[in-house]
Coordinates of C-alpha atoms and ligand atoms in Angstrom, one line a residue:
X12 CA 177.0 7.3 125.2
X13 CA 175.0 4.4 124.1
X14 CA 173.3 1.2 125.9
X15 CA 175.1 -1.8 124.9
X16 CA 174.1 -5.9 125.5
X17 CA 177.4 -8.0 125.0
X18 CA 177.7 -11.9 124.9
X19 CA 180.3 -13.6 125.4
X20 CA 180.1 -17.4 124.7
X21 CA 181.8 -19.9 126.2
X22 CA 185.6 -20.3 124.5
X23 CA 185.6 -16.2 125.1
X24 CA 185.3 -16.9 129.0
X25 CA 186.7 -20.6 128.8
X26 CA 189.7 -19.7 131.5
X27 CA 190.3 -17.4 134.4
X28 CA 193.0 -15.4 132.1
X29 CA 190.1 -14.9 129.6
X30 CA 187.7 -13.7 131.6
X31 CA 190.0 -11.1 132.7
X32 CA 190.6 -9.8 129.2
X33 CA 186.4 -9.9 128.7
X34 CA 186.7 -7.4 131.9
X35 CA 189.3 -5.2 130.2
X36 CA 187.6 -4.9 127.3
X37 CA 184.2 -4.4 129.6
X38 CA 186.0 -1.4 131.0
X39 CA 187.2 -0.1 127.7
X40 CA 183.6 0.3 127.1
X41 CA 182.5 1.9 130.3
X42 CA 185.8 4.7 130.4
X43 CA 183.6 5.6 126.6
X44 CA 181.0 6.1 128.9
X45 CA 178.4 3.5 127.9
X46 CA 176.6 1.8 129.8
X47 CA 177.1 -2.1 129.4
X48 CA 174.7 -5.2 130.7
X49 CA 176.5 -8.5 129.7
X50 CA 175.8 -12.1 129.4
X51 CA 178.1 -14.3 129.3
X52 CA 177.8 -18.6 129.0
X53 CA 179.5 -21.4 131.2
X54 CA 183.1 -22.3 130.7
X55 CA 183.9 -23.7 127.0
X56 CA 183.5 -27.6 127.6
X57 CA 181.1 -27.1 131.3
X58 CA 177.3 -27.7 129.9
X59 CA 178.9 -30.9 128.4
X60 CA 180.3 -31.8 131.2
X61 CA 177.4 -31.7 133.3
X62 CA 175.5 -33.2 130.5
X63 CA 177.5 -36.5 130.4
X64 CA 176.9 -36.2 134.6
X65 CA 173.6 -36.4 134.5
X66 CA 173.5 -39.1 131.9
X67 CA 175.7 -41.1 134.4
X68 CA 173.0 -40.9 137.1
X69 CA 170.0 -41.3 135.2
X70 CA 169.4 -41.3 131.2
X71 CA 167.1 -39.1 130.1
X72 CA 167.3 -37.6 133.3
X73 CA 164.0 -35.6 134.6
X74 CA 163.9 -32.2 132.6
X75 CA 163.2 -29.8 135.5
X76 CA 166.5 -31.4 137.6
X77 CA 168.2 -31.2 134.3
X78 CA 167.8 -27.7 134.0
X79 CA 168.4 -27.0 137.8
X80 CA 171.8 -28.7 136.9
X81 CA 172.7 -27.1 133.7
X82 CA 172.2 -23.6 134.7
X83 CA 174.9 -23.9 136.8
X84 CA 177.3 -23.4 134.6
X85 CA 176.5 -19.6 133.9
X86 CA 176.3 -19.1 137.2
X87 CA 180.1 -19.9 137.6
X88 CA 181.4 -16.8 135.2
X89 CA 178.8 -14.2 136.2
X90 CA 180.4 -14.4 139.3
X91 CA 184.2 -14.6 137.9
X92 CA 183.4 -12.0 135.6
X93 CA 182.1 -9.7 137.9
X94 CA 184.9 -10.1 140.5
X95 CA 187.2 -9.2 137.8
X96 CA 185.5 -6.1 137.2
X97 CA 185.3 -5.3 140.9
X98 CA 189.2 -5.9 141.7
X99 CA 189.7 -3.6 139.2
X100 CA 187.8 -0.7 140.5
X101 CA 184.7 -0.8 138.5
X102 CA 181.2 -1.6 140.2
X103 CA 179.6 -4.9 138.8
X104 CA 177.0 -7.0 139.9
X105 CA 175.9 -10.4 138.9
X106 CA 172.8 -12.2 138.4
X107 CA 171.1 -15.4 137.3
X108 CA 168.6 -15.5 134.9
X109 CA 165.8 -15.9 137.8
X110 CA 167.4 -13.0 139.5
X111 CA 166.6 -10.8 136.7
X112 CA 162.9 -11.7 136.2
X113 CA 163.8 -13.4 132.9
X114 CA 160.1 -15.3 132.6
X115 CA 160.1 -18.4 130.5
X116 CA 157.2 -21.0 129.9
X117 CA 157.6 -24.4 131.1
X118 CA 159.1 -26.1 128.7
X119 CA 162.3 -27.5 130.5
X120 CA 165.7 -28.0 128.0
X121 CA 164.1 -25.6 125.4
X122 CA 161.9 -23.0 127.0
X123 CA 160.9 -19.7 124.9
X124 CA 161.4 -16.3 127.2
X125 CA 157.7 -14.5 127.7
X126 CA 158.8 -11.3 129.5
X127 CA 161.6 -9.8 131.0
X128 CA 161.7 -7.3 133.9
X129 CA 164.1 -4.8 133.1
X130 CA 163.6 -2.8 136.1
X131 CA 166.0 -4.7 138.1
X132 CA 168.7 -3.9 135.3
X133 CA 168.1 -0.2 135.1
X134 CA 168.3 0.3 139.5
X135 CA 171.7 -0.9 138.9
X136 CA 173.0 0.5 135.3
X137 CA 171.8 4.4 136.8
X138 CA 174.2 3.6 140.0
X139 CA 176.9 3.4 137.2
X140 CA 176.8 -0.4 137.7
X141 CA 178.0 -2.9 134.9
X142 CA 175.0 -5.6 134.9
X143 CA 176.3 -9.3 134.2
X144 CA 173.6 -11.9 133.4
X145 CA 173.9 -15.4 133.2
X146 CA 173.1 -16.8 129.4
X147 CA 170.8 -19.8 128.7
X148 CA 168.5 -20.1 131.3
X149 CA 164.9 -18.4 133.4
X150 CA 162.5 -18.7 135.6
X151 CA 158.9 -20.2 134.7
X152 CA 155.6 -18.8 136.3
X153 CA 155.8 -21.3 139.5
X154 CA 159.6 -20.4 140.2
X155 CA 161.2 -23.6 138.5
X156 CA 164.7 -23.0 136.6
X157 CA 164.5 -23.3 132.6
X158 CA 167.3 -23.3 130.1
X159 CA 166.6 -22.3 126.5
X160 CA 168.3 -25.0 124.6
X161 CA 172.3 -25.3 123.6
X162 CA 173.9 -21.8 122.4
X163 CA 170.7 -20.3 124.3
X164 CA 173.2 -17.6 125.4
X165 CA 172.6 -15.7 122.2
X166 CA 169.1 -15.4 122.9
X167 CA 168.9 -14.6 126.5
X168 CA 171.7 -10.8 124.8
X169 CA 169.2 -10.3 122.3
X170 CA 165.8 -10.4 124.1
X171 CA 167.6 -8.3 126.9
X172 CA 168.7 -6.3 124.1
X173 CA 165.3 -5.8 123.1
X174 CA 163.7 -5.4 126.6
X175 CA 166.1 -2.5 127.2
X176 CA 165.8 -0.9 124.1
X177 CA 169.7 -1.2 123.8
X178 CA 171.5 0.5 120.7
X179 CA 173.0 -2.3 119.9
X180 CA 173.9 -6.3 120.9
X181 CA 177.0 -6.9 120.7
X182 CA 177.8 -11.6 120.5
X183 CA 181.6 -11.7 121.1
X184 CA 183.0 -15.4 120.1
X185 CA 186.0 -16.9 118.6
X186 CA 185.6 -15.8 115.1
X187 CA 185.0 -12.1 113.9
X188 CA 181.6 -12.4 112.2
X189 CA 179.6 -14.5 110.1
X190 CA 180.9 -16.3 107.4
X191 CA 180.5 -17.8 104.3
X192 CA 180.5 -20.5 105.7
X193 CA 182.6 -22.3 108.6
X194 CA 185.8 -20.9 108.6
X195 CA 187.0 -24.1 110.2
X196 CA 185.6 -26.3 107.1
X197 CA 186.2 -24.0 104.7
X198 CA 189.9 -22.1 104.5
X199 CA 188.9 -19.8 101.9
X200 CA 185.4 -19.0 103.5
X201 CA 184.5 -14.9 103.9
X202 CA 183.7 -13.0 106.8
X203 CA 180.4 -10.5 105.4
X204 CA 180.0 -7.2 106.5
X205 CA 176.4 -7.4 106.9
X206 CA 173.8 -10.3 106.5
X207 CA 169.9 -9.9 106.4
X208 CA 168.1 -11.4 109.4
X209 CA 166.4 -13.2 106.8
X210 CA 169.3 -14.5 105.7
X211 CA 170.9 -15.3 108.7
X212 CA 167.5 -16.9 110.1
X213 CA 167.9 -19.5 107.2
X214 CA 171.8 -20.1 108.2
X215 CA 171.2 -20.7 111.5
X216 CA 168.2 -22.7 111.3
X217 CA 169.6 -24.9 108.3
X218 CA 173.2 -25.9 110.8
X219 CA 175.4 -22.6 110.4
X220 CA 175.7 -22.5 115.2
X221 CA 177.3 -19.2 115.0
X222 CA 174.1 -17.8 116.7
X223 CA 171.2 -19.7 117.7
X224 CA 167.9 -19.6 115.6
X225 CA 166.0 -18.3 118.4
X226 CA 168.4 -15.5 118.8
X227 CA 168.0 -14.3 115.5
X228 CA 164.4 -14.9 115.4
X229 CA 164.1 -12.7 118.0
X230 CA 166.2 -9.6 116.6
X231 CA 163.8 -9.8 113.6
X232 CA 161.2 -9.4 115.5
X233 CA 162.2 -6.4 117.5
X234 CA 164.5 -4.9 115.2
X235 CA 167.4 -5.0 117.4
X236 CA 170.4 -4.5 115.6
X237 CA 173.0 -7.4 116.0
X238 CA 176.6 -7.8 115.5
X239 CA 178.7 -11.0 115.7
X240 CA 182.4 -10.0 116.8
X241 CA 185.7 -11.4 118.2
X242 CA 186.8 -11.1 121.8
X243 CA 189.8 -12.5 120.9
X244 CA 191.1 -9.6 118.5
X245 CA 192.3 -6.0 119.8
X246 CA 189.6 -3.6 120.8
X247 CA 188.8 -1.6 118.6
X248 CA 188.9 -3.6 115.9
X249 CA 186.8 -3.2 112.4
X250 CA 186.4 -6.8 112.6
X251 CA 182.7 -8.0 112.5
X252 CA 179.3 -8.6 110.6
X253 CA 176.6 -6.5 111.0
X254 CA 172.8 -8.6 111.3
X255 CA 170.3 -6.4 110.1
X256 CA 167.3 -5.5 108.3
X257 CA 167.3 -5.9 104.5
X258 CA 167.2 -2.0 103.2
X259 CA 165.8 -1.1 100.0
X260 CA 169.6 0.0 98.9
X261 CA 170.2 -4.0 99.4
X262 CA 168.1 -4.8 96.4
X263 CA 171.0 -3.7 93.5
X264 CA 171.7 -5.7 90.6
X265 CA 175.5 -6.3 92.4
X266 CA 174.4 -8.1 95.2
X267 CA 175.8 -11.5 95.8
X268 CA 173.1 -14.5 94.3
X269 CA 174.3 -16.5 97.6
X270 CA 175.2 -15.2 100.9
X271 CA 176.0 -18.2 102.7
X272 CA 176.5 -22.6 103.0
X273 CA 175.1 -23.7 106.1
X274 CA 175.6 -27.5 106.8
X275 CA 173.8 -30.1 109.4
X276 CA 175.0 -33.1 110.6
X277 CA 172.2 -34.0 113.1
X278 CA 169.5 -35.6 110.4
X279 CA 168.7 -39.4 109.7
X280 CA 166.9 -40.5 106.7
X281 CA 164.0 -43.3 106.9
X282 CA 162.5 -44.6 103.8
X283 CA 159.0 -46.6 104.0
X284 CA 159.2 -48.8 100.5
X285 CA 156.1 -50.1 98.8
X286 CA 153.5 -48.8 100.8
X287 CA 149.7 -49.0 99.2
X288 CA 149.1 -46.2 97.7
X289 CA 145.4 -44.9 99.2
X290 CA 144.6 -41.1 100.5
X291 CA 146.0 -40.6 104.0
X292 CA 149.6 -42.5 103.3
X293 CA 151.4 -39.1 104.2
X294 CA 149.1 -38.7 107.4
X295 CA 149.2 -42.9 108.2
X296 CA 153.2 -42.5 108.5
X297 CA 153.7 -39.1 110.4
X298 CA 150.7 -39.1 112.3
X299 CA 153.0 -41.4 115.1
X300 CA 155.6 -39.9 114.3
X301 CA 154.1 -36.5 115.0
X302 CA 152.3 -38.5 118.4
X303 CA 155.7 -39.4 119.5
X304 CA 156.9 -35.9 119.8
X305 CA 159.1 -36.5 116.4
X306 CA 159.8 -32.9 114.3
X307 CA 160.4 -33.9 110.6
X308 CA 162.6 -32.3 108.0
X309 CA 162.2 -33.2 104.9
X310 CA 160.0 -34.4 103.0
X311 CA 159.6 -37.2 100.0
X312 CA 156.7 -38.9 98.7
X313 CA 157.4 -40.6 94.6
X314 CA 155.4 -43.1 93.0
X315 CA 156.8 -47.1 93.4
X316 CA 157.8 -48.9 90.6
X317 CA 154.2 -50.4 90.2
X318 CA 152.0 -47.5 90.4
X319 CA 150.0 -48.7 92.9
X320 CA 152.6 -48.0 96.0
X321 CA 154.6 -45.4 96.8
X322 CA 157.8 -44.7 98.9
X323 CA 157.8 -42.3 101.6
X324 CA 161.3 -40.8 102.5
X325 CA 162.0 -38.5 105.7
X326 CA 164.4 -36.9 108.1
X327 CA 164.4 -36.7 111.4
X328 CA 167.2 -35.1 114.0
X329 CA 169.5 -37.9 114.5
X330 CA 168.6 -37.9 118.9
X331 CA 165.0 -38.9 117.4
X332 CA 166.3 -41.5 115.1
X333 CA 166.0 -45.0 117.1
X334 CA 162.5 -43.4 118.0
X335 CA 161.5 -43.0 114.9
X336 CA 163.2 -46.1 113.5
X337 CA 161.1 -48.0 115.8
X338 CA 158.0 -46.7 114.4
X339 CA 159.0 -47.2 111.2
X340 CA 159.3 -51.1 111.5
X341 CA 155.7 -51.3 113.3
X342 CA 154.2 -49.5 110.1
X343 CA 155.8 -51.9 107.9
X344 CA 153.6 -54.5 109.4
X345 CA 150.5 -52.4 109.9
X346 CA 150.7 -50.7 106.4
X347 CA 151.4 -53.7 104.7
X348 CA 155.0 -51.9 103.2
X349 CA 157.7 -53.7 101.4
X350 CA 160.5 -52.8 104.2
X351 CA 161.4 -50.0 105.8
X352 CA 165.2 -48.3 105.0
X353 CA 167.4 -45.9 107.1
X354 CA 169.9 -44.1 106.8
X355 CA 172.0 -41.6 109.5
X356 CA 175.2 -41.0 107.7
X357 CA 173.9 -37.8 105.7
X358 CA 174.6 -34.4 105.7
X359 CA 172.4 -31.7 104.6
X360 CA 173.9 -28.6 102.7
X361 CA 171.9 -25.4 102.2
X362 CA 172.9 -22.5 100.2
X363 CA 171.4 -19.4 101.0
X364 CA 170.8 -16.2 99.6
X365 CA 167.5 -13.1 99.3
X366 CA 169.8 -12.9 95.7
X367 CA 167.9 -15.9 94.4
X368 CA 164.4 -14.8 94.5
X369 CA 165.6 -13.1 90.4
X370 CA 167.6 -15.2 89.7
X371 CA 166.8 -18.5 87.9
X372 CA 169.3 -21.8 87.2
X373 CA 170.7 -21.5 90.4
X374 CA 169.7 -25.0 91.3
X375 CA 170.5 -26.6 88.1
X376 CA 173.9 -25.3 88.7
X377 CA 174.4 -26.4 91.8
X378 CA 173.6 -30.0 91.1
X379 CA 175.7 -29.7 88.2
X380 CA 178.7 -28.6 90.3
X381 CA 178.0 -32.0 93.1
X382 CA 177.1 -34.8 89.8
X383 CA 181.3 -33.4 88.6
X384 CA 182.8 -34.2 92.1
X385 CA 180.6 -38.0 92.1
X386 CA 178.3 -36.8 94.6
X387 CA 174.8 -38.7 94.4
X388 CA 172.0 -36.4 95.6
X389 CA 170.0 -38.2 97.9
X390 CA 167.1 -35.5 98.7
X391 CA 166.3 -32.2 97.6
X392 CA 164.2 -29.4 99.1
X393 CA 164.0 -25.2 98.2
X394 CA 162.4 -22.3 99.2
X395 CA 162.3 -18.7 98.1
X396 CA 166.2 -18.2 99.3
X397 CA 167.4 -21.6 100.2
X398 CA 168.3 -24.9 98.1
X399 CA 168.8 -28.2 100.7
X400 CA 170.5 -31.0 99.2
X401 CA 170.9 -34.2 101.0
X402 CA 174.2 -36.2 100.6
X403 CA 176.5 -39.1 102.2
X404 CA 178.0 -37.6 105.1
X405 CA 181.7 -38.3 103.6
X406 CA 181.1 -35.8 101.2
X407 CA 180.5 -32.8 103.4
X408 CA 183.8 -30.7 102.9
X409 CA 183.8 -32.0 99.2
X410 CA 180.5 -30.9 98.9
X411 CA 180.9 -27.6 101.2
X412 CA 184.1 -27.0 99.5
X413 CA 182.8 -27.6 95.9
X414 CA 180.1 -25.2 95.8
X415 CA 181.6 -22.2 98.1
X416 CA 183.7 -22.4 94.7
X417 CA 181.5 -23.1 92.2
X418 CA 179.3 -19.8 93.1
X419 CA 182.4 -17.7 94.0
X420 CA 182.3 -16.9 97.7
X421 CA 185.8 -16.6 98.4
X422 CA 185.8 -13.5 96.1
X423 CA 184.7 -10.1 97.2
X424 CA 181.4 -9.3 96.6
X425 CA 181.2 -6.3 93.9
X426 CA 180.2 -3.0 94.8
Ligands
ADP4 P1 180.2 -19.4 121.3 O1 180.7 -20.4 122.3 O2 180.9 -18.1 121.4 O3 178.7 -19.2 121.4 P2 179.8 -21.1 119.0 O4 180.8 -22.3 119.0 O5 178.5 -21.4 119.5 O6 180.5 -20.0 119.9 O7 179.8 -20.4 117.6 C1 180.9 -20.0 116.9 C2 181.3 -21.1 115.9 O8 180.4 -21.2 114.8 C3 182.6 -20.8 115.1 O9 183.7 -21.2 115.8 C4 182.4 -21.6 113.8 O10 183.1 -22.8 113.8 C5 180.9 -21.9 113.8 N1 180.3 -21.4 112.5 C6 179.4 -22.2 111.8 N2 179.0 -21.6 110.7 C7 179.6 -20.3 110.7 C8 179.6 -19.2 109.8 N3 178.8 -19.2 108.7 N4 180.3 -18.1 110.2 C9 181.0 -18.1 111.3 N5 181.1 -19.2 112.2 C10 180.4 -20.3 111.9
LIG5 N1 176.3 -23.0 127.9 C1 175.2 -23.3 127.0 C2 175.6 -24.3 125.9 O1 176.8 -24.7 125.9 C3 174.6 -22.0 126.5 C4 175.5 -21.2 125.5 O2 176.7 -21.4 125.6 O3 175.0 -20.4 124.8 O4 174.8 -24.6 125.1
MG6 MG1 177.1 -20.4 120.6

């Protein structure tokens, strides 16, 4: 008998007749004998929904109403879920994220979870009670609702997970693990059996929305052991990837060079040409940036043609670009630059891999694999396992397509 934390996100509960299969297989677990506490998000389509009704009121509407608003939509399937479980005999209850003492900071749209109250959760899972928590969203010091930024679902199974000490967190979506890369860009893309959090921290942060950053970031932390699953294939099935701790037994010779291609489509590029090259250029151009609340990417500073100015490249997420864009053209003026460039029809693709820490050339051959399909490079970043490349955005399933390829991911890894 074991404690288990399931997610299911929102296409898994996205219609009454879903739900009721997320009860049966609920119950499934519960006649093993486990004991189950489950989160579940809003309808498939119902955060964007609210989203585009807020917008039609006021845009950007005031982030505590906006959170008040969006965490409704959890609040909808706790309660379907748990009828379904309670028609059929089997004692549920449901509760908001407030409800359950999940405290957040302030930080309204994106709020980090401090502390978690698991009492509440234990009164009912001894009375033989299936717990059913509403994804995404908490409760600040001063009582004010928070949500924890989109796919925040993930994060509120794993930090109960953790608060609970639960054997395992269970994230049950519409495909049966992590791939890779997206199955729906990629035909031929893999499902792995197991992933480092390391690794997986890298995909998610770097585009790959199978689970949220945070969520991962999280599991690392407290070593809660994380598997990404299917609710829509049989019980019982084999099906899934396993997130976990790399283990010294990882470190063979046979292990794959690159687990993973994770892909963004949310940056702009902004180039500042010409500016005069003096100490303090960098900190001159992102200090406002940085003022105005902007996160930046990446990174690129190369000498101009003359020596004596250089060109200062960024990216920025593409809700930030006309911010930043703005910016850009007053530091033309106070800079005295040459003109100021932009670009938002990029895509960034990141392999990753823990593989490439021996493993030289890697690079080399991956730009050799883009410059034989055409495909300019337009930026390039690394770091111990991951290699970013900038390109146009109509090259992304070229691109995507070329490399999963090029570095055999469609093969089965030896063993
Ligand atoms: P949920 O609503 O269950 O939270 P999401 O849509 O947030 O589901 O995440 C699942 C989706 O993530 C998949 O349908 C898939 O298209 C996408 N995805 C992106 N990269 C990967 C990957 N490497 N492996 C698996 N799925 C991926
Ligand atoms: N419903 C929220 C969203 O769509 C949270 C989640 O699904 O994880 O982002
Ligand atoms: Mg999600």
């Amino acid at each position: 008998m074991a404690l288990i934390v399931q997610k299911y996100g929102g296409t898994s509960v996205g219609t009454t007749e879903r739900i009721q299969n997320v009860a049966e297989r609920i119950i499934q677990f519960r006649d093993a004998g486990h004991d189950l506490v489950v989160v579940v998000s809003a309808m498939s389509g119902e955060t964007n929904k609210l989203i585009t009704l807020a917008k039609e009121i006021s845009d950007p509407p005031t982030p505590r109403e906006f959170d008040v608003l969006l965490s409704t939509g959890e609040q909808v399937t706790i309660a379907l879920l748990a009828m379904a479980l309670e028609s059929r005999g089997y004692s549920a209850r449901s509760y908001t994220g407030s409800q359950v003492h999940i405290l957040t900071d302030s930080a309204h749209n994106k709020a980090r979870i401090l502390d978690i109250d698991n009492q509440y959760m234990r009164t009912d899972l001894d009375a033989g009670r299936v717990v059913i928590v509403a994804g995404f969203q908490g409760v600040d010091a001063k009582g004010n609702i928070t949500t924890l930024g989109r796919g925040g679902s993930d994060t509120t199974a794993v930090a109960l997970a953790a608060a609970l000490k639960a054997d395992e967190c269970q994230i049950y979506t519409d495909v049966d693990g992590v791939y890779t890369t997206d199955p729906r860009i990629v035909a031929e893309a893999r499902r792995l059996d197991k992933i480092t959090f390391e690794e997986m921290l890298e995909l998610a942060s770097l585009g790959a929305k199978v689970l949220q950053i945070r969520a991962v970031e999280f599991a690392s932390k407290y070593n809660v052991p994380l598997r990404v699953l299917s609710s829509f294939d049989e019980p019982g099935s084999q099906n899934s990837t396993l997130i976990a701790a790399e283990e010294e037994e990882d470190n063979k010779m046979e292990q794959a060079l690159i687990s993973g291609i994770a892909f963004n489509r949310d940056e702009a590029k902004l180039t500042l040409q010409g500016v005069p090259d003096q100490p303090g250029v960098a900190y001159k151009i992102l200090g406002p940036v940085a003022d105005a609340n902007i996160e930046v990417d990446m990174i690129i500073q190369n000498m101009g043609a003359d020596n004596n100015t250089t060109d200062f490249t960024f990216t920025v997420h593409r809700n930030d670009y006309p911010q930043a864009k703005e910016i850009l053209n007053q530091l033309v003026t106070s800079l005295g630059a040459k003109e100021a460039t932009f670009d938002n029809k990029i895509v960034k693709i990141s392999m990753v891999g823990v593989g490439m820490r021996s493993h030289a050339g890697i690079a080399s051959e991956m730009f050799q694999a883009l410059a034989e399909e055409g495909i300019n490079i337009k930026m390039i970043a690394t770091s111990e396992i991951k290699i970013s490349v900038v390109v146009d955005e109509k090259y992304l399933e070229l691109a995507v397509r070329t490399l999963h390829s090029q570095f055999n991911l469609d093969e089965e890894a030896v063993s």
